[in-house]
Amino acid sequence: MTPTTNRPNLARVFVALVLAMLLAALNQTILGTALPTIVGELNGANLMPWVVTAYILASTVMMPIYGKLGDLIGRKYLLVGAILVFLAGSVVGALAPDMAWLIAARVLQGIGGGGLMILSQATIADVVPARERGKYMGVMGGVSAFASVVGPLIGGWLSEGPGWRWTFWYNLPVGVLALLGSLLFLRPRAVAARPRLDIWGMVLLAAATTCLVLVSSWGGSTYAWQHPVILGLLGGTVAAGAAFVLVERRTPEPIQPLELFRDRNFNLSPLAGLLTSVAMSGALGYMPTYLQMATGATATEAGLLMIPMMGEMLLSSMVSGVLVSRTGRCKWMPVTGAAVMVIALVLLG
């Protein structure tokens, strides 16, 4: 697919991508509100962080792999496969008899969810000219914000009504729509030659990422920072990261071309995204739990109390995308947004 895609076909492709993005985004926000009910019924309050961490770990490991494979063999069938894996994880989660099965389901969902997020956004770059990309990516950001608005409400209603298992079953109809849209509207890309896969790069990147995520999850809570497990994981992160750099310098088709790091924008944009995600994930992931456990709000009330923040995210995401497409200027937006976010988090704290 190229940026010359005609408008009617672009609209159909975009709908398919929005559905895929919505599938992954709603899953996180719905589960956040239902999580206290889930861990209460399964008697797993001590394992509660792993329900979130398992998904984050699996999706983080898989994102660069999906991205590189999409460049090599095309994105259509990778997206279809990611949807199927995500739905399989949803079924396992809906049937989970205990926390171990629930965490395993979240790993499966993360493996698929990483593909849903990265492939749906990468495909936009394939079919939309660079100047117009802002408004489309703004809508994609708006999808996440929309999911953040309605997800807590749906999660609260499902927890108090049909039951928390429906927070997983609901994925099936949405997933089927995303699957049909991907199969019908996305074009496969012809692969002229057998692609060279950077297997060692994928393995080492996965190892370094896993160690780093476990350090951030276990350090200072499950284990003290000076505990041998944490120190070993830190050593594993450094060793796997160093080996990864050595492999990427020599492989003919690296999963992460190192010359990209010479570009300042390439370095600063992910860093800004990382810091923003770290700051916002706490509010998005744990605020519903805090409202229920500390203030006595019901699951539905917690969802309603999240609406002001999510509504503003939806509006600002879409407006900023349109402004970028019209003016071609974007630097002031993340700078202003970061400043406003800092002030808001200080007030919230």
Short mmCIF file of C-alpha atoms in Angstrom, two decimals:
data_model
loop_
_atom_site.label_atom_id
_atom_site.label_comp_id
_atom_site.label_asym_id
_atom_site.label_seq_id
_atom_site.Cartn_x
_atom_site.Cartn_y
_atom_site.Cartn_z
CA MET A 1 0.00 0.00 0.00
CA THR A 2 1.23 3.49 -0.81
CA PRO A 3 0.14 7.03 0.01
CA THR A 4 -1.61 7.18 -3.36
CA THR A 5 -4.49 5.02 -2.10
CA ASN A 6 -7.81 6.44 -3.35
CA ARG A 7 -10.17 8.09 -0.88
CA PRO A 8 -12.99 5.48 -0.79
CA ASN A 9 -10.51 2.68 -0.21
CA LEU A 10 -8.61 4.79 2.33
CA ALA A 11 -11.83 5.25 4.30
CA ARG A 12 -12.42 1.48 4.41
CA VAL A 13 -8.81 0.79 5.40
CA PHE A 14 -8.99 3.43 8.10
CA VAL A 15 -12.17 1.91 9.57
CA ALA A 16 -10.45 -1.48 9.76
CA LEU A 17 -7.44 0.07 11.51
CA VAL A 18 -9.61 2.01 13.95
CA LEU A 19 -11.42 -1.20 14.91
CA ALA A 20 -8.10 -2.95 15.54
CA MET A 21 -6.86 -0.04 17.65
CA LEU A 22 -10.16 0.12 19.53
CA LEU A 23 -9.93 -3.57 20.36
CA ALA A 24 -6.59 -3.12 22.13
CA ALA A 25 -7.44 0.22 23.73
CA LEU A 26 -10.80 -0.82 25.20
CA ASN A 27 -9.32 -3.97 26.67
CA GLN A 28 -6.99 -2.02 28.95
CA THR A 29 -9.49 0.57 30.16
CA ILE A 30 -12.35 -1.87 30.75
CA LEU A 31 -10.14 -4.22 32.73
CA GLY A 32 -8.76 -1.39 34.88
CA THR A 33 -12.18 -0.74 36.44
CA ALA A 34 -13.04 -4.43 36.76
CA LEU A 35 -9.70 -5.45 38.28
CA PRO A 36 -10.62 -5.06 41.97
CA THR A 37 -13.66 -7.29 41.43
CA ILE A 38 -11.61 -9.86 39.51
CA VAL A 39 -8.82 -10.22 42.05
CA GLY A 40 -11.38 -10.32 44.86
CA GLU A 41 -13.24 -13.23 43.31
CA LEU A 42 -10.08 -15.13 42.36
CA ASN A 43 -8.38 -14.41 45.72
CA GLY A 44 -5.29 -12.92 44.08
CA ALA A 45 -4.78 -9.42 45.46
CA ASN A 46 -1.05 -10.11 45.85
CA LEU A 47 -0.82 -10.95 42.13
CA MET A 48 -2.88 -7.97 40.98
CA PRO A 49 0.09 -6.02 39.55
CA TRP A 50 0.94 -8.98 37.33
CA VAL A 51 -2.40 -8.77 35.53
CA VAL A 52 -1.23 -5.41 34.21
CA THR A 53 2.50 -6.19 34.00
CA ALA A 54 1.99 -9.40 32.00
CA TYR A 55 0.20 -7.51 29.25
CA ILE A 56 2.67 -4.63 29.20
CA LEU A 57 5.65 -6.99 29.12
CA ALA A 58 4.33 -9.14 26.29
CA SER A 59 3.16 -6.21 24.15
CA THR A 60 6.41 -4.28 24.69
CA VAL A 61 8.52 -7.26 23.63
CA MET A 62 6.39 -7.88 20.54
CA MET A 63 6.01 -4.33 19.20
CA PRO A 64 9.45 -4.00 17.53
CA ILE A 65 9.17 -7.55 16.20
CA TYR A 66 5.82 -6.83 14.59
CA GLY A 67 7.17 -3.55 13.25
CA LYS A 68 10.17 -5.14 11.55
CA LEU A 69 8.25 -8.12 10.21
CA GLY A 70 5.66 -5.72 8.81
CA ASP A 71 8.41 -3.89 6.90
CA LEU A 72 9.70 -7.19 5.49
CA ILE A 73 6.58 -9.18 4.63
CA GLY A 74 3.70 -6.69 4.77
CA ARG A 75 1.26 -5.88 7.53
CA LYS A 76 -2.09 -7.42 6.53
CA TYR A 77 -1.62 -11.00 7.64
CA LEU A 78 0.45 -9.99 10.64
CA LEU A 79 -2.48 -7.85 11.80
CA VAL A 80 -4.89 -10.72 11.18
CA GLY A 81 -2.65 -13.03 13.22
CA ALA A 82 -2.38 -10.47 16.04
CA ILE A 83 -6.17 -10.20 16.21
CA LEU A 84 -6.55 -13.98 16.38
CA VAL A 85 -3.97 -14.28 19.18
CA PHE A 86 -5.63 -11.45 21.09
CA LEU A 87 -9.02 -13.14 20.81
CA ALA A 88 -7.54 -16.45 21.96
CA GLY A 89 -6.20 -14.67 25.05
CA SER A 90 -9.64 -13.17 25.64
CA VAL A 91 -11.27 -16.60 25.63
CA VAL A 92 -8.67 -17.95 28.08
CA GLY A 93 -9.22 -14.93 30.33
CA ALA A 94 -12.99 -15.34 30.28
CA LEU A 95 -12.67 -18.99 31.34
CA ALA A 96 -9.81 -18.46 33.83
CA PRO A 97 -10.40 -20.45 37.07
CA ASP A 98 -7.57 -18.75 38.99
CA MET A 99 -4.98 -15.96 38.82
CA ALA A 100 -2.36 -18.09 37.07
CA TRP A 101 -4.68 -18.67 34.12
CA LEU A 102 -5.70 -15.03 34.12
CA ILE A 103 -2.07 -13.88 33.94
CA ALA A 104 -1.38 -16.39 31.14
CA ALA A 105 -4.38 -14.97 29.28
CA ARG A 106 -2.98 -11.48 29.67
CA VAL A 107 0.33 -12.62 28.19
CA LEU A 108 -1.53 -13.95 25.15
CA GLN A 109 -3.50 -10.72 24.88
CA GLY A 110 -0.27 -8.75 25.10
CA ILE A 111 1.34 -10.77 22.31
CA GLY A 112 -1.60 -9.91 20.10
CA GLY A 113 -2.16 -6.42 21.48
CA GLY A 114 1.38 -5.31 20.63
CA GLY A 115 0.62 -6.07 17.00
CA LEU A 116 -2.75 -4.33 17.07
CA MET A 117 -1.22 -1.09 18.32
CA ILE A 118 1.93 -0.91 16.21
CA LEU A 119 0.57 -2.35 12.94
CA SER A 120 -2.56 -0.20 12.89
CA GLN A 121 -0.44 2.95 13.28
CA ALA A 122 2.30 1.83 10.87
CA THR A 123 -0.28 1.09 8.18
CA ILE A 124 -1.43 4.72 8.34
CA ALA A 125 2.07 5.74 7.20
CA ASP A 126 1.70 3.34 4.25
CA VAL A 127 -1.54 4.79 2.95
CA VAL A 128 -1.60 8.48 3.99
CA PRO A 129 0.73 11.26 2.71
CA ALA A 130 3.05 12.70 5.36
CA ARG A 131 1.35 16.13 5.46
CA GLU A 132 -2.09 14.60 6.11
CA ARG A 133 -0.89 12.04 8.63
CA GLY A 134 -1.47 14.35 11.59
CA LYS A 135 -5.26 14.36 11.38
CA TYR A 136 -5.43 10.60 10.90
CA MET A 137 -3.07 9.93 13.78
CA GLY A 138 -5.09 12.42 15.79
CA VAL A 139 -8.17 10.27 15.23
CA MET A 140 -6.17 7.18 16.23
CA GLY A 141 -5.19 9.00 19.41
CA GLY A 142 -8.82 9.94 19.82
CA VAL A 143 -9.73 6.26 19.64
CA SER A 144 -7.52 5.63 22.67
CA ALA A 145 -9.06 8.57 24.47
CA PHE A 146 -12.57 7.40 23.54
CA ALA A 147 -11.74 3.97 24.90
CA SER A 148 -10.52 5.65 28.06
CA VAL A 149 -13.89 7.41 28.41
CA VAL A 150 -16.24 4.51 27.75
CA GLY A 151 -13.96 1.70 28.97
CA PRO A 152 -14.27 2.44 32.71
CA LEU A 153 -18.04 2.80 32.33
CA ILE A 154 -18.34 -0.51 30.48
CA GLY A 155 -15.99 -2.20 32.93
CA GLY A 156 -17.98 -0.95 35.91
CA TRP A 157 -21.31 -1.97 34.39
CA LEU A 158 -20.05 -5.44 33.43
CA SER A 159 -18.52 -6.01 36.88
CA GLU A 160 -21.71 -5.08 38.70
CA GLY A 161 -24.09 -6.66 36.16
CA PRO A 162 -23.31 -9.66 33.92
CA GLY A 163 -20.01 -10.34 35.70
CA TRP A 164 -16.33 -9.57 35.21
CA ARG A 165 -15.82 -12.44 32.75
CA TRP A 166 -17.73 -10.40 30.20
CA THR A 167 -14.87 -7.90 30.22
CA PHE A 168 -13.12 -10.60 28.15
CA TRP A 169 -16.11 -12.00 26.23
CA TYR A 170 -16.95 -8.54 24.85
CA ASN A 171 -13.70 -8.66 22.84
CA LEU A 172 -15.10 -11.34 20.53
CA PRO A 173 -17.67 -9.28 18.56
CA VAL A 174 -15.34 -6.28 18.33
CA GLY A 175 -12.49 -8.58 17.31
CA VAL A 176 -14.56 -10.28 14.62
CA LEU A 177 -15.39 -6.88 13.11
CA ALA A 178 -11.71 -5.89 13.15
CA LEU A 179 -10.79 -9.25 11.63
CA LEU A 180 -13.31 -8.91 8.79
CA GLY A 181 -12.20 -5.34 8.12
CA SER A 182 -8.54 -6.38 7.94
CA LEU A 183 -9.25 -9.33 5.65
CA LEU A 184 -11.55 -7.40 3.31
CA PHE A 185 -9.95 -3.97 3.08
CA LEU A 186 -6.20 -4.29 3.67
CA ARG A 187 -4.06 -5.25 0.71
CA PRO A 188 -1.32 -7.86 1.10
CA ARG A 189 2.12 -6.88 -0.12
CA ALA A 190 3.92 -9.08 -2.59
CA VAL A 191 7.25 -10.34 -1.23
CA ALA A 192 9.74 -10.71 -4.07
CA ALA A 193 12.50 -12.46 -2.12
CA ARG A 194 12.73 -14.50 1.04
CA PRO A 195 13.16 -11.97 3.87
CA ARG A 196 16.17 -12.12 6.17
CA LEU A 197 15.05 -12.30 9.77
CA ASP A 198 17.20 -10.92 12.56
CA ILE A 199 16.48 -13.80 14.95
CA TRP A 200 19.31 -13.05 17.37
CA GLY A 201 18.36 -9.40 17.45
CA MET A 202 14.76 -10.29 18.31
CA VAL A 203 15.85 -12.70 21.06
CA LEU A 204 18.28 -10.25 22.65
CA LEU A 205 15.86 -7.33 22.45
CA ALA A 206 13.16 -9.48 24.07
CA ALA A 207 15.58 -10.53 26.82
CA ALA A 208 16.72 -6.98 27.58
CA THR A 209 13.14 -5.68 27.57
CA THR A 210 11.91 -8.49 29.82
CA CYS A 211 14.67 -7.93 32.37
CA LEU A 212 14.07 -4.18 32.42
CA VAL A 213 10.30 -4.51 32.85
CA LEU A 214 10.77 -7.03 35.67
CA VAL A 215 13.21 -4.66 37.41
CA SER A 216 10.68 -1.84 37.26
CA SER A 217 7.89 -4.15 38.48
CA TRP A 218 9.72 -5.99 41.26
CA GLY A 219 12.25 -3.40 42.42
CA GLY A 220 11.36 -1.83 45.76
CA SER A 221 8.18 -3.91 46.17
CA THR A 222 8.57 -7.65 45.66
CA TYR A 223 12.33 -7.41 46.18
CA ALA A 224 14.59 -4.74 47.68
CA TRP A 225 16.64 -2.81 45.14
CA GLN A 226 19.85 -4.41 46.39
CA HIS A 227 18.39 -7.95 46.29
CA PRO A 228 20.38 -10.44 44.15
CA VAL A 229 17.34 -10.99 41.89
CA ILE A 230 17.11 -7.28 41.03
CA LEU A 231 20.86 -6.96 40.61
CA GLY A 232 20.86 -10.04 38.38
CA LEU A 233 18.06 -8.60 36.25
CA LEU A 234 19.92 -5.30 35.93
CA GLY A 235 23.02 -7.22 34.85
CA GLY A 236 20.92 -9.20 32.38
CA THR A 237 19.51 -5.95 30.95
CA VAL A 238 22.97 -4.50 30.40
CA ALA A 239 24.44 -7.73 29.00
CA ALA A 240 21.54 -8.39 26.62
CA GLY A 241 21.52 -4.73 25.55
CA ALA A 242 25.24 -4.74 24.79
CA ALA A 243 24.99 -8.00 22.86
CA PHE A 244 22.03 -6.57 20.95
CA VAL A 245 24.07 -3.56 19.82
CA LEU A 246 26.90 -5.82 18.63
CA VAL A 247 24.48 -8.02 16.67
CA GLU A 248 22.68 -5.06 15.10
CA ARG A 249 25.97 -3.60 13.86
CA ARG A 250 26.72 -6.74 11.86
CA THR A 251 23.41 -8.18 10.71
CA PRO A 252 22.35 -7.28 7.14
CA GLU A 253 18.70 -6.66 8.09
CA PRO A 254 18.64 -5.41 11.71
CA ILE A 255 15.42 -5.25 13.66
CA GLN A 256 16.55 -1.84 14.90
CA PRO A 257 18.92 -0.01 12.52
CA LEU A 258 21.41 1.79 14.74
CA GLU A 259 21.91 4.69 12.32
CA LEU A 260 18.42 5.91 13.27
CA PHE A 261 19.82 6.99 16.64
CA ARG A 262 21.87 9.67 14.88
CA ASP A 263 18.61 11.54 14.27
CA ARG A 264 17.78 13.84 17.20
CA ASN A 265 14.05 13.72 16.50
CA PHE A 266 14.13 9.92 16.52
CA ASN A 267 15.77 9.97 19.94
CA LEU A 268 13.68 12.71 21.54
CA SER A 269 10.24 11.60 20.32
CA PRO A 270 10.32 8.11 21.93
CA LEU A 271 11.85 9.62 25.09
CA ALA A 272 9.02 12.14 25.34
CA GLY A 273 6.49 9.39 24.67
CA LEU A 274 8.09 7.20 27.35
CA LEU A 275 8.01 9.91 30.01
CA THR A 276 4.44 10.86 29.13
CA SER A 277 3.31 7.23 29.26
CA VAL A 278 5.00 6.70 32.62
CA ALA A 279 3.26 9.75 34.03
CA MET A 280 -0.17 8.95 32.60
CA SER A 281 -0.21 5.17 33.07
CA GLY A 282 -0.45 5.55 36.82
CA ALA A 283 -3.45 7.83 36.55
CA LEU A 284 -5.16 5.74 33.89
CA GLY A 285 -4.40 2.33 35.36
CA TYR A 286 -4.74 2.85 39.11
CA MET A 287 -7.11 5.77 39.56
CA PRO A 288 -10.24 3.56 39.16
CA THR A 289 -8.82 1.15 41.76
CA TYR A 290 -7.99 4.02 44.12
CA LEU A 291 -11.47 5.51 43.77
CA GLN A 292 -13.08 2.17 44.63
CA MET A 293 -10.79 1.07 47.47
CA ALA A 294 -9.98 4.41 49.10
CA THR A 295 -13.15 6.44 48.58
CA GLY A 296 -15.78 3.69 48.48
CA ALA A 297 -16.98 4.47 44.94
CA THR A 298 -18.67 1.67 43.02
CA ALA A 299 -17.11 0.39 39.81
CA THR A 300 -19.62 2.38 37.73
CA GLU A 301 -19.05 5.54 39.79
CA ALA A 302 -15.29 5.17 39.33
CA GLY A 303 -15.84 5.03 35.59
CA LEU A 304 -17.97 8.16 35.66
CA LEU A 305 -15.35 10.02 37.70
CA MET A 306 -12.77 9.30 34.99
CA ILE A 307 -14.83 11.01 32.26
CA PRO A 308 -13.49 14.60 32.65
CA MET A 309 -9.88 13.55 32.09
CA MET A 310 -10.72 11.18 29.25
CA GLY A 311 -13.03 13.63 27.52
CA GLU A 312 -10.33 16.27 27.42
CA MET A 313 -7.84 13.71 26.06
CA LEU A 314 -10.26 12.82 23.27
CA LEU A 315 -10.81 16.47 22.32
CA SER A 316 -7.16 17.54 22.49
CA SER A 317 -5.96 14.52 20.52
CA MET A 318 -8.28 15.17 17.59
CA VAL A 319 -7.80 18.94 17.57
CA SER A 320 -4.00 18.68 17.69
CA GLY A 321 -4.01 16.22 14.77
CA VAL A 322 -6.01 18.63 12.61
CA LEU A 323 -3.75 21.56 13.56
CA VAL A 324 -0.62 19.61 12.63
CA SER A 325 -2.04 18.74 9.20
CA ARG A 326 -3.09 22.33 8.53
CA THR A 327 -0.02 24.17 9.79
CA GLY A 328 2.76 21.61 9.50
CA ARG A 329 4.01 22.68 12.93
CA CYS A 330 3.93 20.39 15.92
CA LYS A 331 6.81 21.13 18.34
CA TRP A 332 4.82 23.51 20.53
CA MET A 333 2.09 20.92 21.15
CA PRO A 334 4.07 18.29 23.10
CA VAL A 335 5.90 21.05 24.97
CA THR A 336 2.65 22.73 26.03
CA GLY A 337 0.96 19.40 26.72
CA ALA A 338 3.80 18.22 28.93
CA ALA A 339 3.70 21.44 30.96
CA VAL A 340 -0.06 21.17 31.47
CA MET A 341 0.26 17.50 32.42
CA VAL A 342 2.90 18.27 35.06
CA ILE A 343 0.69 20.93 36.63
CA ALA A 344 -2.30 18.60 36.60
CA LEU A 345 -0.40 15.70 38.20
CA VAL A 346 0.94 18.01 40.92
CA LEU A 347 -2.61 19.15 41.70
CA LEU A 348 -3.85 15.56 41.60
CA GLY A 349 -1.08 14.49 43.98
#
